mmCIF file of C-alpha atoms in Angstrom:
data_model
loop_
_atom_site.group_PDB
_atom_site.id
_atom_site.type_symbol
_atom_site.label_atom_id
_atom_site.label_comp_id
_atom_site.label_asym_id
_atom_site.label_seq_id
_atom_site.Cartn_x
_atom_site.Cartn_y
_atom_site.Cartn_z
ATOM 1 C CA MET A 94 5.689 -4.232 -5.327
ATOM 2 C CA ARG A 95 3.676 -7.460 -4.766
ATOM 3 C CA VAL A 96 3.650 -8.677 -1.124
ATOM 4 C CA ALA A 97 2.062 -11.817 0.370
ATOM 5 C CA PHE A 98 1.442 -12.516 3.904
ATOM 6 C CA VAL A 99 1.380 -16.248 4.566
ATOM 7 C CA GLY A 100 1.658 -18.239 7.902
ATOM 8 C CA LYS A 101 -0.207 -20.541 10.107
ATOM 9 C CA GLY A 102 -4.125 -20.279 10.700
ATOM 10 C CA GLY A 103 -4.386 -17.992 13.658
ATOM 11 C CA SER A 104 -0.831 -16.539 13.466
ATOM 12 C CA GLY A 105 -2.085 -13.114 12.524
ATOM 13 C CA LYS A 106 -1.530 -12.898 9.060
ATOM 14 C CA THR A 107 -4.694 -11.221 8.188
ATOM 15 C CA THR A 108 -4.088 -8.590 10.854
ATOM 16 C CA MET A 109 -0.435 -8.100 9.533
ATOM 17 C CA SER A 110 -1.840 -7.712 6.108
ATOM 18 C CA ALA A 111 -4.253 -5.230 7.271
ATOM 19 C CA LEU A 112 -1.759 -3.174 9.212
ATOM 20 C CA PHE A 113 0.679 -2.966 6.590
ATOM 21 C CA ALA A 114 -1.821 -2.045 3.858
ATOM 22 C CA ARG A 115 -3.026 0.753 6.243
ATOM 23 C CA HIS A 116 0.470 1.894 6.914
ATOM 24 C CA LEU A 117 1.262 2.016 3.140
ATOM 25 C CA ALA A 118 -1.813 4.229 2.625
ATOM 26 C CA HIS A 119 -1.228 6.391 5.738
ATOM 27 C CA GLN A 120 1.964 7.168 4.336
ATOM 28 C CA GLY A 121 0.324 8.217 0.810
ATOM 29 C CA ALA A 122 1.456 5.243 -1.186
ATOM 30 C CA PRO A 123 -1.228 3.528 -3.609
ATOM 31 C CA VAL A 124 -2.268 0.225 -2.239
ATOM 32 C CA VAL A 125 -4.542 -2.396 -3.340
ATOM 33 C CA ALA A 126 -5.233 -5.130 -0.856
ATOM 34 C CA ILE A 127 -6.490 -8.648 -2.062
ATOM 35 C CA ASP A 128 -8.146 -11.152 0.509
ATOM 36 C CA ALA A 129 -7.205 -14.450 -0.965
ATOM 37 C CA ASP A 130 -7.775 -16.560 2.206
ATOM 38 C CA ILE A 131 -10.845 -18.712 2.408
ATOM 39 C CA ASN A 132 -12.225 -17.090 5.832
ATOM 40 C CA GLN A 133 -12.545 -13.594 4.090
ATOM 41 C CA HIS A 134 -11.679 -11.690 7.071
ATOM 42 C CA LEU A 135 -9.753 -8.842 5.567
ATOM 43 C CA ALA A 136 -12.609 -6.395 5.073
ATOM 44 C CA LEU A 137 -13.688 -6.852 8.745
ATOM 45 C CA VAL A 138 -9.921 -5.994 10.188
ATOM 46 C CA LEU A 139 -9.850 -3.151 7.582
ATOM 47 C CA GLY A 140 -13.005 -1.279 8.947
ATOM 48 C CA LEU A 141 -15.285 -2.249 6.375
ATOM 49 C CA ASP A 142 -18.882 -3.351 7.416
ATOM 50 C CA ARG A 143 -19.515 -5.451 4.253
ATOM 51 C CA GLN A 144 -17.571 -7.643 1.622
ATOM 52 C CA PRO A 145 -16.296 -6.624 -1.746
ATOM 53 C CA GLU A 146 -17.945 -8.511 -4.612
ATOM 54 C CA PRO A 147 -16.314 -11.679 -4.901
ATOM 55 C CA LEU A 148 -13.956 -12.075 -7.905
ATOM 56 C CA GLY A 149 -14.524 -15.816 -8.005
ATOM 57 C CA GLU A 150 -18.016 -15.093 -8.934
ATOM 58 C CA HIS A 151 -17.144 -13.097 -11.853
ATOM 59 C CA LEU A 152 -14.444 -15.384 -13.432
ATOM 60 C CA THR A 153 -15.718 -15.631 -17.053
ATOM 61 C CA GLU A 154 -16.005 -11.972 -17.049
ATOM 62 C CA ILE A 155 -12.566 -11.405 -15.864
ATOM 63 C CA LYS A 156 -11.181 -13.866 -18.486
ATOM 64 C CA GLU A 157 -13.069 -11.987 -21.272
ATOM 65 C CA ARG A 158 -11.483 -8.852 -20.244
ATOM 66 C CA LEU A 159 -7.945 -10.321 -19.800
ATOM 67 C CA ARG A 160 -7.853 -12.139 -23.018
ATOM 68 C CA GLY A 161 -8.320 -8.813 -25.209
ATOM 69 C CA ASP A 162 -7.281 -9.683 -28.737
ATOM 70 C CA ASN A 163 -4.880 -12.483 -28.100
ATOM 71 C CA PRO A 164 -5.111 -14.986 -30.884
ATOM 72 C CA ARG A 165 -4.046 -17.587 -28.996
ATOM 73 C CA ILE A 166 -7.024 -17.489 -26.677
ATOM 74 C CA PRO A 167 -10.472 -17.664 -28.692
ATOM 75 C CA SER A 168 -12.649 -17.508 -25.932
ATOM 76 C CA ALA A 169 -12.986 -17.334 -22.128
ATOM 77 C CA ALA A 170 -13.661 -21.012 -22.002
ATOM 78 C CA ASP A 171 -10.175 -21.500 -23.299
ATOM 79 C CA MET A 172 -8.762 -19.776 -20.310
ATOM 80 C CA ILE A 173 -7.535 -21.569 -17.057
ATOM 81 C CA LYS A 174 -6.444 -19.705 -13.784
ATOM 82 C CA THR A 175 -2.717 -20.029 -15.133
ATOM 83 C CA THR A 176 -3.044 -18.790 -18.645
ATOM 84 C CA PRO A 177 -0.195 -16.406 -19.506
ATOM 85 C CA PRO A 178 -0.691 -13.161 -21.208
ATOM 86 C CA GLY A 179 0.591 -12.677 -24.839
ATOM 87 C CA ARG A 180 0.550 -10.117 -27.742
ATOM 88 C CA GLY A 181 -2.893 -8.907 -27.862
ATOM 89 C CA SER A 182 -3.774 -9.699 -24.200
ATOM 90 C CA ARG A 183 -5.397 -6.887 -22.098
ATOM 91 C CA LEU A 184 -2.582 -5.947 -19.669
ATOM 92 C CA LEU A 185 -3.439 -4.193 -16.325
ATOM 93 C CA SER A 186 -1.708 -1.013 -14.747
ATOM 94 C CA PHE A 187 -1.821 -0.775 -11.204
ATOM 95 C CA ASP A 188 -4.525 1.964 -11.914
ATOM 96 C CA ASP A 189 -6.546 -0.690 -13.546
ATOM 97 C CA LEU A 190 -6.399 -2.862 -10.822
ATOM 98 C CA ALA A 191 -7.402 -0.392 -8.225
ATOM 99 C CA ALA A 192 -10.329 0.696 -10.579
ATOM 100 C CA ASP A 193 -11.661 -2.999 -10.499
ATOM 101 C CA PRO A 194 -15.465 -2.380 -10.433
ATOM 102 C CA TYR A 195 -15.846 -5.298 -7.781
ATOM 103 C CA GLY A 196 -13.656 -3.414 -5.135
ATOM 104 C CA LEU A 197 -14.220 -1.432 -2.059
ATOM 105 C CA THR A 198 -12.326 1.641 -0.582
ATOM 106 C CA THR A 199 -11.677 1.355 3.134
ATOM 107 C CA PRO A 200 -11.680 4.571 5.425
ATOM 108 C CA ASP A 201 -8.059 4.478 5.364
ATOM 109 C CA GLY A 202 -7.912 4.675 1.508
ATOM 110 C CA VAL A 203 -6.805 1.216 0.758
ATOM 111 C CA ARG A 204 -8.590 -0.435 -2.319
ATOM 112 C CA LEU A 205 -9.768 -3.890 -1.319
ATOM 113 C CA LEU A 206 -10.646 -6.939 -3.566
ATOM 114 C CA ALA A 207 -11.463 -10.419 -2.288
ATOM 115 C CA ALA A 208 -11.554 -13.840 -4.007
ATOM 116 C CA GLY A 209 -14.923 -14.590 -2.229
ATOM 117 C CA ALA A 210 -15.932 -17.259 0.262
ATOM 118 C CA PHE A 211 -17.749 -20.575 -0.150
ATOM 119 C CA ASN A 212 -21.383 -20.338 -0.661
ATOM 120 C CA ALA A 213 -23.759 -23.307 -0.281
ATOM 121 C CA ASP A 214 -23.166 -24.469 -3.702
ATOM 122 C CA ASP A 215 -19.613 -25.066 -3.388
ATOM 123 C CA LEU A 216 -19.750 -26.996 -0.057
ATOM 124 C CA GLY A 217 -18.659 -30.623 -0.674
ATOM 125 C CA VAL A 218 -17.972 -30.273 -4.357
ATOM 126 C CA ALA A 219 -15.555 -27.502 -4.848
ATOM 127 C CA CYS A 220 -12.042 -26.675 -3.592
ATOM 128 C CA TYR A 221 -11.198 -22.907 -2.817
ATOM 129 C CA HIS A 222 -8.485 -22.837 -5.264
ATOM 130 C CA SER A 223 -11.032 -22.321 -7.837
ATOM 131 C CA LYS A 224 -12.028 -19.181 -6.170
ATOM 132 C CA ILE A 225 -8.465 -17.733 -6.158
ATOM 133 C CA GLY A 226 -7.989 -18.474 -9.985
ATOM 134 C CA ALA A 227 -9.363 -14.883 -10.416
ATOM 135 C CA VAL A 228 -6.615 -13.520 -8.417
ATOM 136 C CA GLU A 229 -3.868 -15.498 -10.181
ATOM 137 C CA LEU A 230 -5.009 -14.261 -13.282
ATOM 138 C CA LEU A 231 -5.258 -10.561 -12.572
ATOM 139 C CA LEU A 232 -1.601 -10.825 -11.103
ATOM 140 C CA ASN A 233 -0.298 -12.609 -14.325
ATOM 141 C CA HIS A 234 -1.679 -9.742 -16.294
ATOM 142 C CA LEU A 235 -0.468 -6.793 -14.011
ATOM 143 C CA VAL A 236 2.197 -4.622 -14.995
ATOM 144 C CA ASP A 237 2.873 -2.773 -11.805
ATOM 145 C CA GLY A 238 5.438 0.091 -11.389
ATOM 146 C CA PRO A 239 7.688 1.736 -8.918
ATOM 147 C CA GLY A 240 5.925 2.783 -5.632
ATOM 148 C CA GLU A 241 2.733 0.814 -6.104
ATOM 149 C CA TYR A 242 1.767 -1.838 -3.727
ATOM 150 C CA VAL A 243 -0.370 -4.975 -3.919
ATOM 151 C CA VAL A 244 -0.675 -6.816 -0.522
ATOM 152 C CA VAL A 245 -2.327 -10.179 -0.515
ATOM 153 C CA ASP A 246 -3.583 -12.017 2.419
ATOM 154 C CA MET A 247 -3.076 -15.845 1.272
ATOM 155 C CA THR A 248 -4.558 -19.115 2.493
ATOM 156 C CA ALA A 249 -3.322 -20.482 5.647
ATOM 157 C CA GLY A 250 -0.284 -22.963 5.858
ATOM 158 C CA ALA A 251 0.610 -24.912 2.990
ATOM 159 C CA ASP A 252 -2.418 -24.564 1.000
ATOM 160 C CA SER A 253 -0.532 -21.302 -0.445
ATOM 161 C CA PHE A 254 1.045 -24.009 -2.559
ATOM 162 C CA ALA A 255 -2.061 -25.499 -4.314
ATOM 163 C CA SER A 256 -1.568 -23.039 -7.196
ATOM 164 C CA GLY A 257 1.280 -21.173 -8.517
ATOM 165 C CA LEU A 258 -0.047 -18.065 -6.892
ATOM 166 C CA PHE A 259 3.003 -18.274 -4.255
ATOM 167 C CA THR A 260 5.320 -17.207 -7.170
ATOM 168 C CA ARG A 261 3.535 -14.026 -8.016
ATOM 169 C CA PHE A 262 5.052 -11.890 -5.269
ATOM 170 C CA ASP A 263 8.196 -9.910 -4.767
ATOM 171 C CA LEU A 264 8.368 -10.511 -1.072
ATOM 172 C CA THR A 265 6.596 -13.014 0.978
ATOM 173 C CA PHE A 266 6.110 -12.223 4.861
ATOM 174 C CA LEU A 267 5.750 -15.360 6.852
ATOM 175 C CA VAL A 268 4.029 -14.425 9.997
ATOM 176 C CA ALA A 269 5.119 -16.752 12.777
ATOM 177 C CA GLU A 270 4.159 -17.172 16.340
ATOM 178 C CA PRO A 271 6.740 -18.034 18.867
ATOM 179 C CA THR A 272 5.547 -21.822 19.082
ATOM 180 C CA ARG A 273 6.490 -24.949 17.480
ATOM 181 C CA GLN A 274 3.546 -24.969 15.276
ATOM 182 C CA GLY A 275 4.337 -21.600 14.010
ATOM 183 C CA VAL A 276 7.834 -22.102 13.149
ATOM 184 C CA SER A 277 7.051 -25.374 11.543
ATOM 185 C CA VAL A 278 5.034 -23.673 8.726
ATOM 186 C CA TYR A 279 7.967 -21.598 8.190
ATOM 187 C CA ARG A 280 10.250 -24.755 7.712
ATOM 188 C CA GLN A 281 7.553 -26.320 5.277
ATOM 189 C CA TYR A 282 7.086 -22.880 3.599
ATOM 190 C CA LEU A 283 10.921 -22.943 3.041
ATOM 191 C CA GLU A 284 11.110 -26.336 1.903
ATOM 192 C CA HIS A 285 8.460 -25.771 -0.880
ATOM 193 C CA ALA A 286 9.644 -22.546 -1.768
ATOM 194 C CA ALA A 287 13.135 -23.148 -2.153
ATOM 195 C CA ALA A 288 13.161 -24.351 -5.685
ATOM 196 C CA TYR A 289 11.464 -21.342 -6.990
ATOM 197 C CA ASP A 290 13.634 -18.585 -5.733
ATOM 198 C CA VAL A 291 10.830 -17.129 -3.703
ATOM 199 C CA ALA A 292 12.039 -14.467 -1.311
ATOM 200 C CA VAL A 293 10.586 -15.172 2.160
ATOM 201 C CA ALA A 294 11.143 -12.887 5.359
ATOM 202 C CA VAL A 295 9.736 -14.067 8.705
ATOM 203 C CA VAL A 296 7.809 -11.648 10.991
ATOM 204 C CA GLY A 297 7.310 -12.774 14.366
ATOM 205 C CA ASN A 298 3.775 -11.975 16.052
ATOM 206 C CA LYS A 299 2.309 -12.062 19.545
ATOM 207 C CA VAL A 300 5.747 -11.661 21.145
ATOM 208 C CA HIS A 301 5.766 -11.226 24.763
ATOM 209 C CA GLY A 302 9.403 -11.065 25.585
ATOM 210 C CA PRO A 303 12.848 -11.671 24.903
ATOM 211 C CA GLY A 304 12.391 -15.754 25.364
ATOM 212 C CA ASP A 305 10.187 -15.493 22.448
ATOM 213 C CA VAL A 306 12.447 -13.378 20.323
ATOM 214 C CA GLU A 307 15.171 -15.997 21.233
ATOM 215 C CA PHE A 308 12.967 -18.853 19.958
ATOM 216 C CA LEU A 309 12.009 -17.265 16.939
ATOM 217 C CA ARG A 310 15.854 -16.468 15.856
ATOM 218 C CA ALA A 311 16.730 -19.969 16.990
ATOM 219 C CA HIS A 312 14.510 -21.285 14.517
ATOM 220 C CA ALA A 313 14.319 -18.739 11.792
ATOM 221 C CA GLY A 314 17.842 -17.252 11.997
ATOM 222 C CA ASP A 315 18.767 -14.497 9.403
ATOM 223 C CA ASP A 316 15.174 -14.691 8.029
ATOM 224 C CA LEU A 317 13.807 -13.175 11.049
ATOM 225 C CA LEU A 318 13.090 -9.580 9.939
ATOM 226 C CA GLY A 319 11.250 -8.212 12.944
ATOM 227 C CA TRP A 320 8.597 -8.947 15.465
ATOM 228 C CA MET A 321 5.220 -7.383 16.800
ATOM 229 C CA GLU A 322 4.857 -7.333 20.339
ATOM 230 C CA HIS A 323 1.682 -8.028 22.076
ATOM 231 C CA SER A 324 -0.494 -5.136 21.354
ATOM 232 C CA PRO A 325 -3.583 -3.961 23.251
ATOM 233 C CA ALA A 326 -4.061 -1.494 20.286
ATOM 234 C CA VAL A 327 -4.112 -4.432 17.799
ATOM 235 C CA ARG A 328 -6.655 -6.359 19.882
ATOM 236 C CA ALA A 329 -8.918 -3.252 20.202
ATOM 237 C CA MET A 330 -8.745 -3.275 16.233
ATOM 238 C CA GLU A 331 -9.383 -7.059 15.971
ATOM 239 C CA GLN A 332 -12.451 -6.533 18.451
ATOM 240 C CA GLY A 333 -13.786 -3.660 16.341
ATOM 241 C CA ARG A 334 -13.149 -0.986 18.870
ATOM 242 C CA HIS A 335 -11.721 2.457 17.633
ATOM 243 C CA PHE A 336 -8.283 2.102 16.193
ATOM 244 C CA THR A 337 -5.994 4.335 14.118
ATOM 245 C CA LEU A 338 -2.393 3.860 13.242
ATOM 246 C CA GLU A 339 -1.398 6.445 15.844
ATOM 247 C CA ASP A 340 -2.618 4.182 18.574
ATOM 248 C CA LEU A 341 -0.168 1.485 17.843
ATOM 249 C CA GLU A 342 2.665 1.234 20.036
ATOM 250 C CA PRO A 343 5.933 2.752 18.864
ATOM 251 C CA ALA A 344 8.064 -0.560 18.596
ATOM 252 C CA ASN A 345 5.183 -2.147 16.582
ATOM 253 C CA ALA A 346 4.858 0.748 14.240
ATOM 254 C CA ASP A 347 8.689 0.623 13.811
ATOM 255 C CA VAL A 348 8.142 -2.877 12.519
ATOM 256 C CA LEU A 349 5.659 -1.744 9.834
ATOM 257 C CA SER A 350 8.287 0.769 8.413
ATOM 258 C CA LEU A 351 10.769 -1.978 8.449
ATOM 259 C CA LEU A 352 8.637 -4.041 6.471
ATOM 260 C CA ARG A 353 8.203 -1.354 3.843
ATOM 261 C CA LYS A 354 11.868 -0.769 3.805
ATOM 262 C CA SER A 355 12.707 -4.262 3.017
ATOM 263 C CA VAL A 356 9.916 -4.295 0.065
ATOM 264 C CA ASP A 357 11.221 -1.054 -1.142
ATOM 265 C CA GLU A 358 14.862 -2.589 -1.295
ATOM 266 C CA ARG A 359 13.863 -5.448 -3.494
ATOM 267 C CA GLU A 360 14.133 -5.211 -7.407
ATOM 268 C CA LYS A 361 11.437 -6.448 -9.504
ATOM 269 C CA ASP A 362 12.445 -9.809 -11.222
ATOM 270 C CA TRP A 363 10.261 -9.678 -14.420
ATOM 271 C CA ALA A 364 12.271 -12.462 -16.033
ATOM 272 C CA ARG A 365 11.507 -14.869 -13.125
ATOM 273 C CA PHE A 366 7.887 -13.706 -13.199
ATOM 274 C CA GLY A 367 7.635 -14.581 -16.960
ATOM 275 C CA ARG A 368 9.335 -17.827 -16.457
ATOM 276 C CA GLN A 369 7.208 -18.927 -13.543
ATOM 277 C CA THR A 370 3.980 -17.978 -15.002
ATOM 278 C CA VAL A 371 4.912 -20.169 -18.047
ATOM 279 C CA GLU A 372 6.143 -23.028 -15.963
ATOM 280 C CA PHE A 373 3.023 -23.330 -13.964
ATOM 281 C CA HIS A 374 0.648 -22.935 -16.746
ATOM 282 C CA LEU A 375 2.470 -25.762 -18.504
ATOM 283 C CA ARG A 376 2.325 -28.070 -15.445
ATOM 284 C CA ASN A 377 -1.634 -27.266 -15.044
ATOM 285 C CA ALA A 378 -2.056 -27.899 -18.807
ATOM 286 C CA ARG A 379 -0.387 -31.381 -18.399
ATOM 287 C CA ALA A 380 -1.840 -32.329 -15.107
ATOM 288 C CA TRP A 381 -5.625 -31.642 -15.930
ATOM 289 C CA ALA A 382 -6.431 -28.836 -18.179
ATOM 290 C CA ASP A 383 -5.347 -30.470 -21.627
ATOM 291 C CA GLU A 384 -7.703 -33.281 -20.873
ATOM 292 C CA ARG A 385 -10.579 -31.116 -19.721
ATOM 293 C CA LEU A 386 -10.421 -28.755 -22.344
ATOM 294 C CA GLY A 387 -9.487 -31.318 -25.080
ATOM 295 C CA ARG A 388 -6.763 -29.257 -26.528
ATOM 296 C CA ASP A 389 -3.054 -28.648 -26.077
ATOM 297 C CA LEU A 390 -2.648 -25.499 -23.837
ATOM 298 C CA ALA A 391 0.954 -25.076 -24.332
ATOM 299 C CA ASP A 392 -0.157 -23.368 -27.473
ATOM 300 C CA GLN A 393 -1.267 -20.469 -25.271
ATOM 301 C CA VAL A 394 2.220 -19.472 -24.417
ATOM 302 C CA ASP A 395 3.582 -16.728 -26.860
ATOM 303 C CA PRO A 396 7.261 -17.327 -27.068
ATOM 304 C CA ASP A 397 7.869 -13.732 -28.238
ATOM 305 C CA PHE A 398 5.976 -11.925 -25.351
ATOM 306 C CA VAL A 399 7.985 -10.117 -22.876
ATOM 307 C CA TYR A 400 6.968 -9.436 -19.380
ATOM 308 C CA GLY A 401 7.402 -6.300 -17.832
ATOM 309 C CA PRO A 402 6.958 -2.368 -18.777
ATOM 310 C CA TRP A 403 9.814 -2.811 -21.328
ATOM 311 C CA ARG A 404 7.675 -5.177 -23.593
ATOM 312 C CA PRO A 405 7.139 -4.344 -27.326
#
């Protein structure tokens, strides 16, 4: 299953992404974590002292790998971040994604990939969504199976909607602090996601007592899945001090188990995934890519390609 963590900047979504990925790995599940946030802090929270090689700096190579022998895509230059797979494309298994040469393995056994941060040449002339194009392409070509997990730390707030990446997930966890600012991002996310059948569950964070829970429930209703209480153990992890999952308070450990249960109860909807992959590609083609590349990129859509493990 593919899981996204979103929320207001500072809500703790990166910490929750790391905790959930570590929880899965601790239980023996295969997990790939992807840092698609502009701040690129996931490696640090996962206990690494260096960053993975940025995917965004190897976009041409990734495109060459994924286009395979697809006759609709004659070169990497003809691919954009939304280009869908078709017959002849190189599809990725979960093991292929985990073996990506630009990843690093954390001490807990999580395989980490990263979109990459801004560099000096990007400042003032590029948007961050050019970096996460590599992530979108990889997920577009991924054929994952039961019991395999991809956990993505997304950009903060409404920036998640600047590409079709927000539709690439089986479940999106919105991390919300019990504040007006925290729940306003939740309402904004629901409004934007409503038309795309995106499954959203709210996870409260930095909760100090029943009043905070009541506040979150009043604003999120049945979407409130659970909440993380204020945690000295998590603060120690965020400060770089020694931390293991055994240090986590029992109530907070139970929340991680609840998150996994909610993910495991989801069914993969390959039809929706394929439909939205094509939809966002056509929208990008009409908005800017046809003009930039000087051709009709609707031709890249293979009408006979079937998404999912049952493809011919």
